[in-house]
Coordinates of C-alpha atoms and ligand atoms in Angstrom, one line a residue:
X308 CA -0.5 -4.6 -20.8
X309 CA -0.7 -6.9 -18.0
X310 CA -4.5 -7.8 -16.3
X311 CA -4.1 -9.3 -12.9
X312 CA -7.9 -9.9 -11.3
X313 CA -9.1 -9.9 -8.1
X314 CA -11.8 -12.8 -7.8
X315 CA -14.1 -11.7 -5.1
X316 CA -17.8 -12.8 -6.9
X317 CA -20.0 -10.1 -8.5
X318 CA -17.1 -7.8 -6.5
X319 CA -14.6 -8.8 -8.9
X320 CA -12.4 -6.5 -10.8
X321 CA -9.5 -6.6 -13.2
X322 CA -5.9 -4.7 -12.3
X323 CA -4.4 -3.2 -15.7
X324 CA -0.7 -2.7 -15.5
X325 CA 1.4 -1.5 -18.7
X326 CA 3.7 1.5 -19.7
X327 CA 1.9 4.1 -21.6
X328 CA -1.1 2.8 -21.6
X329 CA -2.8 6.0 -20.3
X330 CA -4.9 6.4 -23.7
X331 CA -6.7 2.7 -23.0
X332 CA -8.0 4.4 -19.8
X333 CA -11.4 5.6 -21.2
X334 CA -12.0 2.2 -23.2
X335 CA -11.6 0.4 -19.8
X336 CA -13.7 2.0 -18.1
X337 CA -16.4 2.0 -20.6
X338 CA -16.5 -2.0 -19.7
X339 CA -16.9 -1.5 -16.1
X340 CA -18.8 1.3 -15.7
X341 CA -22.2 3.7 -17.2
X342 CA -20.4 6.9 -18.9
X343 CA -21.6 9.4 -15.8
X344 CA -20.0 12.0 -13.6
X345 CA -16.6 11.7 -12.1
X346 CA -15.4 12.9 -9.0
X347 CA -11.4 13.0 -9.5
X348 CA -9.9 13.0 -6.7
X349 CA -6.2 13.9 -6.4
X350 CA -3.3 16.0 -4.4
X351 CA -1.5 19.1 -5.0
X352 CA 1.8 17.1 -6.1
X353 CA -0.3 14.5 -8.4
X354 CA -2.5 16.5 -9.8
X355 CA -0.6 19.1 -11.7
X356 CA 1.5 16.3 -13.2
X357 CA -1.2 14.0 -14.8
X358 CA -4.7 15.3 -13.7
X359 CA -5.6 17.5 -16.6
X360 CA -4.5 14.3 -19.2
X361 CA -6.7 12.4 -17.1
X362 CA -9.3 14.4 -16.9
X363 CA -9.2 15.8 -20.9
X364 CA -8.7 12.2 -21.9
X365 CA -12.2 11.3 -19.9
X366 CA -13.8 14.5 -20.6
X367 CA -13.1 13.5 -24.5
X368 CA -14.8 10.1 -24.1
X369 CA -18.3 11.4 -22.4
X370 CA -17.7 11.9 -19.4
X371 CA -18.6 14.6 -16.7
X372 CA -15.3 15.1 -14.7
X373 CA -14.7 17.1 -11.0
X374 CA -11.5 17.3 -10.6
X375 CA -11.6 17.7 -6.3
X376 CA -7.6 18.4 -5.2
X377 CA -6.5 17.9 -1.5
X378 CA -3.2 18.9 -0.3
X379 CA -0.2 16.3 -0.3
X380 CA 0.4 14.4 2.4
X381 CA -0.8 12.0 5.6
X382 CA -2.5 15.2 7.0
X383 CA -5.3 15.3 4.2
X384 CA -6.7 11.5 5.8
X385 CA -9.3 13.3 8.0
X386 CA -13.1 13.4 8.4
X387 CA -12.7 17.4 8.1
X388 CA -11.0 16.8 4.4
X389 CA -13.5 13.8 3.7
X390 CA -16.6 16.2 4.8
X391 CA -15.1 18.6 1.5
X392 CA -14.4 16.3 -1.4
X393 CA -18.5 15.0 0.0
X394 CA -19.5 18.7 -0.8
X395 CA -17.5 18.6 -3.8
X396 CA -19.5 15.5 -4.8
X397 CA -22.9 17.3 -3.9
X398 CA -22.0 20.4 -5.6
X399 CA -20.9 18.6 -8.6
X400 CA -23.9 16.8 -9.0
X401 CA -22.5 13.0 -8.4
X402 CA -25.4 10.6 -7.8
X403 CA -25.3 6.9 -7.4
X404 CA -24.2 5.6 -10.9
X405 CA -21.6 8.5 -10.2
X406 CA -18.1 7.5 -9.7
X407 CA -15.0 8.2 -7.6
X408 CA -11.6 8.5 -9.1
X409 CA -8.4 8.2 -6.9
X410 CA -5.5 9.6 -8.7
X411 CA -2.3 9.6 -6.5
X412 CA -0.6 7.7 -3.5
X413 CA -1.9 5.9 -1.0
X414 CA -3.3 8.6 1.2
X415 CA -5.4 9.6 -1.8
X416 CA -6.6 6.1 -2.6
X417 CA -7.8 5.6 1.4
X418 CA -9.5 9.0 1.0
X419 CA -11.7 8.8 -2.3
X420 CA -12.1 5.3 -1.3
X421 CA -13.3 6.8 2.3
X422 CA -15.9 8.9 0.6
X423 CA -16.9 6.7 -2.1
X424 CA -17.7 3.7 0.5
X425 CA -20.2 6.5 1.9
X426 CA -21.0 8.9 -0.4
X427 CA -25.0 7.8 -1.0
X428 CA -24.2 4.6 1.2
X429 CA -21.3 3.9 -1.9
X430 CA -20.6 5.0 -5.1
X431 CA -18.3 3.0 -7.9
X432 CA -14.8 3.7 -7.2
X433 CA -11.7 3.7 -9.2
X434 CA -8.1 3.6 -8.6
X435 CA -5.4 4.8 -10.4
X436 CA -2.1 4.6 -7.8
X437 CA 1.0 6.9 -8.6
X438 CA 3.2 5.7 -6.0
X439 CA 5.0 2.0 -6.4
X440 CA 3.7 1.6 -2.7
X441 CA 0.2 2.4 -3.9
X442 CA 0.6 0.3 -7.2
X443 CA 1.4 -3.0 -5.3
X444 CA -0.2 -2.7 -1.8
X445 CA -2.5 0.2 -1.2
X446 CA -4.6 0.5 -4.3
X447 CA -5.5 -3.1 -4.3
X448 CA -7.7 -5.1 -2.1
X449 CA -10.9 -2.8 -1.1
X450 CA -9.3 -1.3 2.3
X451 CA -10.4 2.5 2.6
X452 CA -10.0 4.5 5.5
X453 CA -8.9 8.1 7.5
X454 CA -7.1 9.0 10.6
X455 CA -8.5 9.7 13.8
X456 CA -6.6 11.9 15.9
X457 CA -6.2 8.8 18.5
X458 CA -4.7 6.4 15.5
X459 CA -4.3 6.3 12.1
X460 CA -6.4 4.5 9.6
X461 CA -9.3 4.1 12.9
X462 CA -12.4 5.1 10.6
X463 CA -13.0 2.8 7.3
X464 CA -14.4 0.5 5.6
X465 CA -13.3 -2.9 3.3
X466 CA -14.8 -1.1 -0.4
X467 CA -13.4 -2.6 -3.5
X468 CA -12.6 -0.5 -6.1
X469 CA -14.1 -1.1 -9.7
X470 CA -10.8 -1.3 -11.6
X471 CA -7.4 -0.6 -10.6
X472 CA -5.0 1.3 -13.4
X473 CA -1.3 0.9 -12.8
X474 CA 0.6 3.4 -15.3
X475 CA 4.6 2.5 -15.1
X476 CA 5.1 5.9 -16.6
X477 CA 4.4 7.5 -13.2
X478 CA 6.8 6.0 -11.2
X479 CA 9.9 8.0 -13.3
X480 CA 8.1 11.6 -11.5
X481 CA 8.4 9.6 -8.1
X482 CA 10.8 11.1 -5.4
X483 CA 13.6 8.5 -5.3
X484 CA 12.9 7.9 -1.8
X485 CA 9.5 7.5 -2.3
X486 CA 10.4 4.5 -4.9
X487 CA 12.3 3.1 -2.4
X488 CA 9.8 2.9 0.3
X489 CA 7.2 1.5 -2.1
X490 CA 10.3 -1.0 -3.1
X491 CA 10.0 -2.4 0.7
X492 CA 6.4 -3.4 0.0
X493 CA 7.8 -5.1 -2.9
X494 CA 10.3 -7.3 -0.8
X495 CA 7.7 -8.0 1.7
X496 CA 6.0 -10.4 -1.1
X497 CA 9.0 -11.9 -1.4
X498 CA 9.8 -12.5 1.7
X499 CA 6.1 -13.9 2.8
X500 CA 4.6 -15.2 -0.3
X501 CA 7.4 -15.9 -3.2
X502 CA 10.8 -17.6 -2.7
X503 CA 11.6 -16.5 -6.9
X504 CA 10.2 -12.8 -6.5
X505 CA 12.2 -12.5 -4.0
X506 CA 15.4 -14.2 -5.9
X507 CA 14.4 -12.1 -9.0
X508 CA 15.1 -9.6 -6.6
X509 CA 18.4 -10.7 -5.4
X510 CA 19.5 -11.5 -8.8
X511 CA 18.2 -8.0 -10.7
X512 CA 18.1 -5.4 -7.6
X513 CA 20.0 -2.8 -9.9
X514 CA 17.5 -3.1 -12.8
X515 CA 14.6 -2.8 -10.7
X516 CA 15.8 0.6 -8.6
X517 CA 16.5 1.6 -12.4
X518 CA 12.9 1.2 -13.7
X519 CA 13.8 -1.5 -16.1
X520 CA 11.0 -1.6 -18.1
X521 CA 10.2 -5.5 -18.5
X522 CA 11.3 -6.3 -15.4
X523 CA 9.2 -3.5 -13.7
X524 CA 5.9 -4.9 -14.8
X525 CA 6.8 -8.4 -14.1
X526 CA 7.6 -7.5 -10.4
X527 CA 4.9 -5.8 -10.3
X528 CA 2.3 -7.9 -11.4
X529 CA 3.6 -10.4 -9.6
X530 CA 2.9 -8.4 -6.3
X531 CA -0.9 -7.7 -7.8
X532 CA -1.1 -11.3 -8.3
X533 CA 0.2 -12.4 -5.0
X534 CA -1.7 -9.8 -3.1
X535 CA -5.4 -10.8 -5.5
X536 CA -4.3 -14.4 -4.5
X537 CA -4.5 -13.5 -0.3
X538 CA -7.3 -10.9 -0.9
X539 CA -9.8 -13.0 -2.7
X540 CA -8.9 -15.8 -0.1
X541 CA -9.5 -13.5 2.8
X542 CA -11.1 -10.3 1.9
X543 CA -11.8 -9.0 5.4
X544 CA -8.3 -10.0 7.2
X545 CA -9.7 -13.3 9.1
X546 CA -6.7 -15.4 8.3
X547 CA -4.3 -14.8 6.2
X548 CA -4.3 -11.4 4.6
X549 CA -2.6 -10.4 8.2
X550 CA 0.4 -11.9 6.7
X551 CA 0.6 -8.6 4.6
X552 CA 0.8 -7.1 7.5
X553 CA 4.7 -8.2 8.0
X554 CA 7.1 -5.6 9.2
X555 CA 3.7 -3.4 10.0
X556 CA 3.7 -4.0 13.7
X557 CA 6.7 -2.5 14.8
X558 CA 6.5 -0.1 11.6
X559 CA 3.5 1.3 12.9
X560 CA 4.6 1.7 16.1
X561 CA 8.1 3.4 14.9
X562 CA 5.5 5.8 13.1
X563 CA 3.2 6.7 15.6
X564 CA 5.9 7.3 18.4
X565 CA 7.2 9.7 16.2
X566 CA 4.0 11.2 14.9
X567 CA 3.7 10.3 11.4
X568 CA 6.2 12.9 10.4
X569 CA 9.7 11.6 10.6
X570 CA 9.6 7.8 8.5
X571 CA 7.5 7.5 5.3
X572 CA 5.0 4.0 5.9
X573 CA 7.2 1.9 3.8
X574 CA 11.0 3.1 5.4
X575 CA 9.0 2.2 8.8
X576 CA 7.5 -0.9 7.5
X577 CA 11.7 -1.8 6.0
X578 CA 12.7 -1.0 9.6
X579 CA 9.3 -3.4 11.1
X580 CA 10.9 -5.8 8.8
X581 CA 14.3 -5.9 9.5
X582 CA 13.5 -6.3 13.0
X583 CA 11.3 -9.3 12.8
X584 CA 13.9 -11.3 11.1
X585 CA 15.9 -10.3 14.0
X586 CA 13.2 -11.6 15.7
X587 CA 12.5 -14.8 14.1
X588 CA 16.4 -16.0 14.2
X589 CA 16.9 -15.2 17.9
X590 CA 13.6 -17.5 18.3
X591 CA 15.4 -19.9 16.0
X592 CA 12.2 -20.1 13.6
X593 CA 14.1 -19.0 10.9
X594 CA 17.5 -20.5 9.3
X595 CA 20.6 -18.0 9.9
X596 CA 21.6 -18.4 6.2
X597 CA 18.1 -17.9 4.7
X598 CA 18.1 -14.6 7.6
X599 CA 21.0 -13.4 6.1
X600 CA 19.9 -13.0 2.5
X601 CA 16.6 -11.2 3.7
X602 CA 18.6 -9.0 5.9
X603 CA 21.3 -8.6 2.9
X604 CA 18.5 -7.5 0.1
X605 CA 16.5 -5.5 2.9
X606 CA 19.6 -3.4 3.7
X607 CA 20.1 -2.3 -0.2
X608 CA 16.9 -0.1 0.8
X609 CA 18.9 2.0 3.2
X610 CA 17.2 1.3 7.1
X611 CA 16.7 4.8 7.7
X612 CA 18.3 5.7 11.3
X613 CA 16.1 6.3 14.6
X614 CA 15.9 10.0 15.5
X615 CA 18.4 10.4 18.2
X616 CA 15.0 11.5 20.9
X617 CA 13.4 8.2 20.2
X618 CA 13.2 5.9 23.0
X619 CA 12.2 2.4 23.5
X620 CA 9.7 3.0 25.9
X621 CA 7.8 5.6 23.3
X622 CA 7.7 2.6 20.7
X623 CA 6.7 0.2 23.2
X624 CA 3.7 2.3 24.3
X625 CA 2.7 2.7 20.8
X626 CA 3.2 -0.7 19.8
X627 CA 0.2 -1.5 22.8
X628 CA -2.0 0.6 21.2
X629 CA -1.8 -1.4 18.2
X630 CA -5.4 -2.0 17.0
X631 CA -4.3 -5.5 15.6
X632 CA -3.2 -6.7 19.3
X633 CA -5.2 -10.2 20.1
X634 CA -6.3 -9.6 23.7
X635 CA -3.0 -8.8 25.5
X636 CA -0.6 -10.6 23.5
X637 CA 1.2 -9.0 20.4
X638 CA 1.1 -10.7 17.5
X639 CA 4.1 -11.0 15.1
X640 CA 3.9 -12.0 11.4
X641 CA 7.8 -13.6 11.4
X642 CA 9.4 -15.5 8.0
X643 CA 10.4 -18.8 8.6
X644 CA 12.0 -19.3 5.5
X645 CA 12.1 -17.5 2.7
X646 CA 8.8 -17.0 0.6
X647 CA 6.8 -18.2 4.0
X648 CA 6.1 -16.7 7.1
X649 CA 2.9 -17.0 9.8
X650 CA 1.9 -15.7 12.8
X651 CA 3.3 -15.9 16.5
X652 CA 1.6 -14.6 19.4
X653 CA 4.5 -15.9 22.0
X654 CA 7.1 -13.8 21.6
X655 CA 8.7 -12.5 24.8
X656 CA 8.1 -9.1 25.3
X657 CA 11.9 -8.4 26.5
X658 CA 13.1 -10.1 22.9
X659 CA 11.1 -7.3 21.5
X660 CA 12.7 -4.6 23.3
X661 CA 16.0 -5.8 23.1
X662 CA 15.8 -5.6 19.3
X663 CA 14.3 -2.2 19.2
X664 CA 16.6 -1.5 21.6
X665 CA 20.1 -2.4 18.9
X666 CA 18.0 -0.6 16.4
X667 CA 17.7 2.7 18.3
X668 CA 21.6 2.5 19.5
Ligands
LIG875 N1 -1.8 -3.5 3.4 C1 -2.4 -5.1 3.6 C2 -3.6 -4.9 3.6 O1 -4.0 -4.6 2.3 O2 -3.8 -6.0 3.8

């Protein structure tokens, strides 16, 4: 089992990563939390696969576990669903020493983290991410939120978990499209932060896709280590944490313009990353050979074609509503070489429109 530490002074926490490590969970939890009541938040896809097993293991170790299962999908990231979970927590007798455990992908982690941050002004929180995307990105770093009808993740907090438990075995049951969507975030770390991770992925891509055990553990551990470093340096995204939004500017706009029901998050991010490489190439911020390598690896993930009715105008309107927009300028995170990216505030709107149009055509 590998351990990565997120170093945030008194809010520091461990991330444990390994295959078939379930049996160690109760013991590791007890090193960071008192034995009390746990609200086990999961969804209708994941709970039937792993919920009973985790609930039984925690109960055997002395926890009082109350499961709370929400419907699978982005539609559960709402204040209404959060209110149902508060009710479940009250009925379960969860007090300030109680713990919210998130068992699922990004939606469950964000929703459960949001209620943990707000219920009784904050109770301890544990992440057990079951999608590749949640394992390498959303479960680490404390971004928790629900959606508002006018936009995604508009109501939330920075609220760090006490522990993150990454069981690699669960990726075996993950649908292939979900694995590839998570792999886009894995590639992202290589592009923006680590030439060596990027080359490992280039050299061993097939082994990574077939989830070769040692490589998978090595790659996921490296992604968590890179993210932990960024979060430790810039927890609240005042500076370099924004680099993690590489591909997300246009990615979010594509998701919003298609009403969050066409792309998986990672699929939209992949398109956003490929368009960002095009922007960097056209602005001569990135050497053509490096751009070629980036696009070649990204293409292996399978860029999802745009839906036929989607227009550039709709995507650009969604882009203007991006909550990360600084004043009237839309910042873009663009690669400048393999393993390094920067934030650029002056990318000509005509250029953005033109690379977008090429994708839509
Ligand atoms: N998903 C980007 C971040 O956690 O900052």
